[in-house]
Coordinates of C-alpha atoms in Angstrom, one line a residue:
X1 CA -12.6 5.2 -10.8
X2 CA -10.5 8.4 -10.8
X3 CA -9.3 10.3 -7.8
X4 CA -10.4 14.0 -7.8
X5 CA -7.9 16.8 -7.3
X6 CA -10.1 18.5 -4.7
X7 CA -10.5 15.3 -2.7
X8 CA -6.7 14.9 -2.8
X9 CA -6.1 18.4 -1.4
X10 CA -8.7 17.9 1.3
X11 CA -7.2 14.6 2.3
X12 CA -3.6 16.1 2.4
X13 CA -4.9 18.8 4.8
X14 CA -6.7 16.3 7.0
X15 CA -3.6 14.1 7.2
X16 CA -1.3 17.0 8.1
X17 CA -3.6 17.9 11.0
X18 CA -3.4 14.5 12.5
X19 CA -0.6 13.4 14.8
X20 CA 0.4 9.8 14.3
X21 CA 2.3 8.0 17.0
X22 CA 4.3 4.8 16.1
X23 CA 5.5 2.1 18.4
X24 CA 7.5 0.4 15.7
X25 CA 10.6 1.4 13.8
X26 CA 10.0 1.9 10.1
X27 CA 12.3 2.8 7.2
X28 CA 11.0 4.9 4.4
X29 CA 11.8 4.1 0.7
X30 CA 10.5 4.9 -2.7
X31 CA 10.1 3.1 -6.0
X32 CA 9.1 4.4 -9.4
X33 CA 5.9 3.2 -11.1
X34 CA 5.4 4.6 -14.6
X35 CA 7.7 7.5 -13.6
X36 CA 5.6 8.4 -10.5
X37 CA 7.3 8.2 -7.1
X38 CA 5.6 5.7 -4.8
X39 CA 6.7 6.1 -1.2
X40 CA 6.6 3.1 1.2
X41 CA 7.7 2.1 4.7
X42 CA 8.9 -1.2 5.9
X43 CA 9.3 -2.6 9.4
X44 CA 12.4 -4.6 10.4
X45 CA 10.8 -8.0 10.6
X46 CA 11.7 -11.1 8.8
X47 CA 10.0 -13.8 6.6
X48 CA 7.6 -13.1 3.8
X49 CA 6.8 -9.4 3.6
X50 CA 3.2 -8.4 4.1
X51 CA 2.1 -5.6 1.8
X52 CA -0.8 -3.4 3.1
X53 CA -3.0 -1.8 0.4
X54 CA -5.2 1.1 1.5
X55 CA -8.8 1.9 1.0
X56 CA -10.0 5.0 -0.8
X57 CA -8.0 8.2 0.0
X58 CA -5.9 6.2 2.5
X59 CA -2.1 6.4 3.1
X60 CA 0.5 4.3 4.9
X61 CA -0.1 6.1 8.2
X62 CA -3.7 4.8 8.4
X63 CA -2.4 1.3 9.1
X64 CA -0.8 2.3 12.4
X65 CA -2.3 -0.1 14.9
X66 CA -2.3 -3.1 12.5
X67 CA 1.4 -2.4 11.7
X68 CA 2.0 -2.2 15.4
X69 CA 0.5 -5.6 16.0
X70 CA 1.9 -7.4 13.0
X71 CA 5.3 -5.7 13.1
X72 CA 5.5 -6.5 16.8
X73 CA 5.2 -10.2 16.0
X74 CA 8.4 -10.1 14.0
X75 CA 6.8 -9.9 10.5
X76 CA 8.2 -7.5 7.9
X77 CA 5.3 -5.1 7.1
X78 CA 5.2 -2.8 4.1
X79 CA 2.7 0.0 3.7
X80 CA 2.7 2.5 0.8
X81 CA 1.2 5.9 0.0
X82 CA -0.8 5.6 -3.2
X83 CA -0.1 8.2 -5.9
X84 CA -1.5 11.6 -5.0
X85 CA -1.3 10.9 -1.2
X86 CA 1.3 11.1 1.5
X87 CA 4.8 11.2 0.3
X88 CA 4.1 9.7 -3.2
X89 CA 3.9 11.8 -6.3
X90 CA 0.7 12.8 -8.1
X91 CA 1.3 11.1 -11.4
X92 CA -1.6 10.2 -13.7
X93 CA -5.2 9.8 -12.5
X94 CA -5.4 6.6 -10.5
X95 CA -7.5 3.7 -11.7
X96 CA -7.7 0.3 -10.0
X97 CA -5.3 -1.0 -12.7
X98 CA -2.8 1.9 -12.1
X99 CA -3.0 1.4 -8.4
X100 CA -2.3 -2.3 -8.8
X101 CA 0.8 -1.5 -10.9
X102 CA 2.0 0.8 -8.1
X103 CA 1.4 -2.0 -5.6
X104 CA 3.3 -4.4 -7.9
X105 CA 6.2 -2.0 -8.1
X106 CA 6.4 -2.0 -4.3
X107 CA 5.9 -5.8 -4.0
X108 CA 8.8 -6.3 -6.5
X109 CA 11.0 -4.0 -4.5
X110 CA 10.4 -5.8 -1.2
X111 CA 9.8 -9.4 -2.3
X112 CA 11.7 -12.0 -4.3
X113 CA 10.9 -14.9 -6.5
X114 CA 11.6 -17.2 -3.5
X115 CA 9.4 -15.1 -1.2
X116 CA 6.6 -13.3 -2.9
X117 CA 4.5 -11.0 -0.7
X118 CA 1.4 -11.6 1.3
X119 CA -1.1 -8.8 0.8
X120 CA -3.9 -7.3 2.9
X121 CA -6.3 -5.1 0.9
X122 CA -9.0 -3.0 2.6
X123 CA -11.9 -1.5 0.7
X124 CA -10.6 -0.1 -2.6
X125 CA -7.3 -1.7 -1.6
X126 CA -9.1 -5.1 -1.8
X127 CA -10.0 -4.4 -5.4
X128 CA -6.4 -3.4 -6.1
X129 CA -5.3 -6.6 -4.4
X130 CA -7.6 -8.7 -6.6
X131 CA -6.3 -7.0 -9.7
X132 CA -2.7 -7.6 -8.5
X133 CA -3.5 -11.3 -8.0
X134 CA -4.8 -11.5 -11.5
X135 CA -2.0 -9.6 -13.3
X136 CA 0.9 -11.0 -11.3
X137 CA -0.1 -14.2 -9.5
X138 CA 3.5 -15.4 -9.0
X139 CA 4.2 -12.2 -7.0
X140 CA 1.6 -12.9 -4.4
X141 CA 1.8 -15.8 -1.9
X142 CA -1.6 -15.1 -0.3
X143 CA -4.2 -12.4 0.0
X144 CA -6.6 -11.2 2.6
X145 CA -9.4 -9.0 1.5
X146 CA -11.4 -6.9 4.0
X147 CA -14.6 -4.8 3.3
X148 CA -14.2 -5.1 -0.4
X149 CA -16.3 -6.2 -3.4

């Protein structure tokens, strides 16, 4: 599955037109995955980080209300912009494998061997989450899959 350049451009324009209001404080960071900049945000909670993995053409901002609820409970929530979206670089065409490698780079940046991440994957993000569980099972404590195959 490859992301089309036209779809990326349309999604960038749509996201720029939306105003997103946050009720939580988030810090923005970036990590490199195969030389591509992957931007992510974290809330200031504690415990095992929860990594949110987007559906098709999604970005970190799409998780707003869920981040509000989970971050408000004191959990450390991490959401990232997949390559080609939001503040992340374009990089190579994205496959499920490439997106899982991007998610793994973020997971390694926020987790540790003592506290691997919990993940929530929605739609395409659920497929990415499944791939991540297969290629790096020690990096994931538990996974929640929503609306995925």
